[in-house]
Amino acid sequence: NAGVTQTPKFRVLKTGQSMTLLCAQDMNHEYMYWYRQDPGMGLRLIHYSVGEGTTAKGEVPDGYNVSRLKKQNFLLGLESAAPSQTSVYFCASSERDSYGYTFGSGTRLTVV
Amino acid sequence: KQEVTQIPAALSVPEGENLVLNCSFTDSAIYNLQWFRQDPGKGLTSLLLIQSSQREQTSGRLNASLDKSSGRSTLYIAASQPGDSATYLCASPNQAGTALIFGKGTTLSVSS
């Protein structure tokens, strides 16, 4: 029972490089979310999706793009990485809005 | 805009002690309040969800209460154990009800 799987688990990027973080869930959940967690700042919502083909901005969307082409996958893209994007990124999914969140184990990203 | 605050930021107690973690929120028109646990380097695990029509929820040694009128929730842990050491986060839906807004968490350390 995999739940929510995030890849990669660790990544180091140089400033200006691009990358995509992949989140996959096998629970047929409608809602998916991307959060970032920073010391002293807590978890902050980047983008979320309320269903296949939909995306919406959260609290801190600048510098990120997302896509939900398939119901089970939610991709987070960084087009031009900056040191301020060094963080731990968590993906989550839920069957309905704000209920029954399942979190992935996180991706630790360092931008140098 | 919903804001969630947790006090204290850190707490150290000896094994066996009963303890209370506090959470406050600014928008009392919430329809649920949730408590999560996060172990170091891991994702979040859901502990308790309190519906707005409920005043409390219990799971084993954990009891969470909700007082919408005062904008507060508490997580009570009975007979604490070293295995309870973790960061505890509370969360409430945003105003649109589409995603959870998290507090910064209380890091609990239980010594044996």
Tab-separated table of N, CA and C in Angstrom, chain B residues 4-64:
chain	number	residue	atom	x	y	z
B	4	VAL	N	-3.093	30.246	11.773
B	4	VAL	CA	-3.062	29.236	12.819
B	4	VAL	C	-1.771	29.401	13.617
B	5	THR	N	-1.911	29.482	14.934
B	5	THR	CA	-0.769	29.722	15.808
B	5	THR	C	-0.688	28.619	16.852
B	6	GLN	N	0.547	28.171	17.129
B	6	GLN	CA	0.740	27.135	18.136
B	6	GLN	C	1.731	27.597	19.205
B	7	ILE	N	1.338	27.389	20.438
B	7	ILE	CA	2.172	27.733	21.586
B	7	ILE	C	2.143	26.562	22.559
B	8	PRO	N	3.327	26.137	23.140
B	8	PRO	CA	4.651	26.717	22.887
B	8	PRO	C	5.281	26.144	21.626
B	9	ALA	N	6.398	26.692	21.203
B	9	ALA	CA	7.105	26.160	20.048
B	9	ALA	C	7.834	24.863	20.391
B	10	ALA	N	8.233	24.737	21.657
B	10	ALA	CA	8.929	23.528	22.101
B	10	ALA	C	8.554	23.241	23.542
B	11	LEU	N	8.581	21.947	23.880
B	11	LEU	CA	8.170	21.526	25.216
B	11	LEU	C	8.954	20.275	25.594
B	12	SER	N	9.527	20.278	26.798
B	12	SER	CA	10.245	19.104	27.300
B	12	SER	C	9.611	18.653	28.601
B	13	VAL	N	9.281	17.378	28.685
B	13	VAL	CA	8.634	16.841	29.886
B	13	VAL	C	9.241	15.490	30.229
B	14	PRO	N	9.160	15.087	31.511
B	14	PRO	CA	9.602	13.739	31.876
B	14	PRO	C	8.527	12.719	31.540
B	15	GLU	N	8.937	11.502	31.330
B	15	GLU	CA	8.004	10.429	31.006
B	15	GLU	C	6.917	10.311	32.073
B	16	GLY	N	5.694	10.057	31.616
B	16	GLY	CA	4.580	9.860	32.527
B	16	GLY	C	3.742	11.100	32.773
B	17	GLU	N	4.259	12.240	32.386
B	17	GLU	CA	3.527	13.483	32.627
B	17	GLU	C	2.388	13.653	31.626
B	18	ASN	N	1.282	14.228	32.100
B	18	ASN	CA	0.197	14.623	31.211
B	18	ASN	C	0.507	16.025	30.683
B	19	LEU	N	0.189	16.294	29.414
B	19	LEU	CA	0.536	17.591	28.861
B	19	LEU	C	-0.526	18.077	27.883
B	20	VAL	N	-0.494	19.389	27.645
B	20	VAL	CA	-1.458	20.026	26.749
B	20	VAL	C	-0.717	20.879	25.733
B	21	LEU	N	-1.046	20.695	24.475
B	21	LEU	CA	-0.528	21.532	23.400
B	21	LEU	C	-1.657	22.442	22.918
B	22	ASN	N	-1.316	23.688	22.627
B	22	ASN	CA	-2.323	24.678	22.279
B	22	ASN	C	-2.268	25.096	20.821
B	23	CYS	N	-3.428	25.386	20.285
B	23	CYS	CA	-3.563	25.843	18.898
B	23	CYS	C	-4.647	26.908	18.873
B	24	SER	N	-4.379	28.027	18.211
B	24	SER	CA	-5.405	29.058	18.052
B	24	SER	C	-5.547	29.406	16.575
B	25	PHE	N	-6.738	29.826	16.190
B	25	PHE	CA	-7.005	30.151	14.795
B	25	PHE	C	-7.839	31.434	14.739
B	26	THR	N	-7.731	32.180	13.646
B	26	THR	CA	-8.344	33.502	13.571
B	26	THR	C	-9.756	33.465	13.003
B	27	ASP	N	-10.033	32.549	12.091
B	27	ASP	CA	-11.353	32.473	11.475
B	27	ASP	C	-12.152	31.378	12.157
B	28	SER	N	-13.139	31.768	12.952
B	28	SER	CA	-13.903	30.779	13.719
B	28	SER	C	-14.930	30.037	12.868
B	29	ALA	N	-15.099	30.468	11.612
B	29	ALA	CA	-16.068	29.793	10.736
B	29	ALA	C	-15.440	28.579	10.067
B	30	ILE	N	-14.771	27.766	10.864
B	30	ILE	CA	-14.112	26.572	10.318
B	30	ILE	C	-15.064	25.395	10.393
B	31	TYR	N	-14.846	24.392	9.544
B	31	TYR	CA	-15.691	23.207	9.660
B	31	TYR	C	-14.937	21.986	10.158
B	32	ASN	N	-13.620	22.149	10.352
B	32	ASN	CA	-12.886	21.109	11.060
B	32	ASN	C	-11.540	21.643	11.521
B	33	LEU	N	-10.951	20.942	12.458
B	33	LEU	CA	-9.633	21.270	12.969
B	33	LEU	C	-8.894	19.938	13.082
B	34	GLN	N	-7.655	19.907	12.582
B	34	GLN	CA	-6.951	18.623	12.530
B	34	GLN	C	-5.615	18.710	13.242
B	35	TRP	N	-5.211	17.624	13.828
B	35	TRP	CA	-3.910	17.502	14.470
B	35	TRP	C	-3.093	16.431	13.750
B	36	PHE	N	-1.798	16.772	13.518
B	36	PHE	CA	-0.881	15.875	12.846
B	36	PHE	C	0.366	15.686	13.716
B	37	ARG	N	1.068	14.601	13.431
B	37	ARG	CA	2.354	14.341	14.054
B	37	ARG	C	3.413	14.235	12.961
B	38	GLN	N	4.602	14.814	13.225
B	38	GLN	CA	5.713	14.699	12.279
B	38	GLN	C	6.962	14.253	13.028
B	39	ASP	N	7.497	13.108	12.645
B	39	ASP	CA	8.768	12.635	13.184
B	39	ASP	C	9.903	13.223	12.352
B	40	PRO	N	11.088	13.396	12.952
B	40	PRO	CA	12.206	14.037	12.229
B	40	PRO	C	12.496	13.371	10.891
B	41	GLY	N	12.575	14.175	9.840
B	41	GLY	CA	12.888	13.668	8.511
B	41	GLY	C	11.764	12.907	7.841
B	42	LYS	N	10.580	12.978	8.406
B	42	LYS	CA	9.449	12.206	7.863
B	42	LYS	C	8.319	13.141	7.429
B	43	GLY	N	7.328	12.549	6.784
B	43	GLY	CA	6.130	13.283	6.450
B	43	GLY	C	5.196	13.383	7.645
B	44	LEU	N	4.023	13.942	7.421
B	44	LEU	CA	3.053	14.136	8.495
B	44	LEU	C	2.072	12.972	8.542
B	45	THR	N	1.674	12.623	9.765
B	45	THR	CA	0.686	11.571	9.977
B	45	THR	C	-0.510	12.179	10.685
B	46	SER	N	-1.697	11.934	10.171
B	46	SER	CA	-2.910	12.468	10.774
B	46	SER	C	-3.202	11.768	12.094
B	47	LEU	N	-3.507	12.559	13.133
B	47	LEU	CA	-3.824	12.015	14.454
B	47	LEU	C	-5.321	12.074	14.746
B	48	LEU	N	-5.871	13.275	14.690
B	48	LEU	CA	-7.265	13.482	15.060
B	48	LEU	C	-7.873	14.560	14.181
B	49	LEU	N	-9.143	14.396	13.862
B	49	LEU	CA	-9.908	15.402	13.137
B	49	LEU	C	-11.171	15.694	13.933
B	50	ILE	N	-11.404	16.970	14.246
B	50	ILE	CA	-12.599	17.366	14.976
B	50	ILE	C	-13.493	18.150	14.031
B	51	GLN	N	-14.705	17.664	13.856
B	51	GLN	CA	-15.684	18.394	13.050
B	51	GLN	C	-16.168	19.613	13.828
B	52	SER	N	-16.659	20.623	13.139
B	52	SER	CA	-17.104	21.847	13.803
B	52	SER	C	-18.267	21.599	14.752
B	53	SER	N	-19.032	20.541	14.497
B	53	SER	CA	-20.184	20.225	15.347
B	53	SER	C	-19.776	19.442	16.601
B	54	GLN	N	-18.510	19.025	16.652
B	54	GLN	CA	-18.021	18.263	17.790
B	54	GLN	C	-17.225	19.166	18.722
B	55	ARG	N	-17.080	18.755	19.936
B	55	ARG	CA	-16.271	19.502	20.888
B	55	ARG	C	-14.956	18.784	21.177
B	56	GLU	N	-14.915	17.473	20.947
B	56	GLU	CA	-13.675	16.761	21.177
B	56	GLU	C	-13.657	15.428	20.445
B	57	GLN	N	-12.420	14.911	20.297
B	57	GLN	CA	-12.196	13.598	19.700
B	57	GLN	C	-11.100	12.913	20.494
B	58	THR	N	-11.215	11.600	20.615
B	58	THR	CA	-10.239	10.838	21.402
B	58	THR	C	-9.705	9.683	20.581
B	59	SER	N	-8.400	9.434	20.764
B	59	SER	CA	-7.767	8.267	20.169
B	59	SER	C	-6.680	7.796	21.129
B	60	GLY	N	-6.960	6.706	21.828
B	60	GLY	CA	-5.988	6.192	22.783
B	60	GLY	C	-5.689	7.200	23.878
B	61	ARG	N	-4.415	7.570	24.012
B	61	ARG	CA	-4.010	8.535	25.054
B	61	ARG	C	-4.154	9.989	24.581
B	62	LEU	N	-4.628	10.189	23.385
B	62	LEU	CA	-4.771	11.533	22.826
B	62	LEU	C	-6.226	11.988	22.888
B	63	ASN	N	-6.390	13.256	23.273
B	63	ASN	CA	-7.724	13.864	23.268
B	63	ASN	C	-7.594	15.275	22.726
B	64	ALA	N	-8.354	15.580	21.708
B	64	ALA	CA	-8.331	16.922	21.133
B	64	ALA	C	-9.681	17.584	21.351
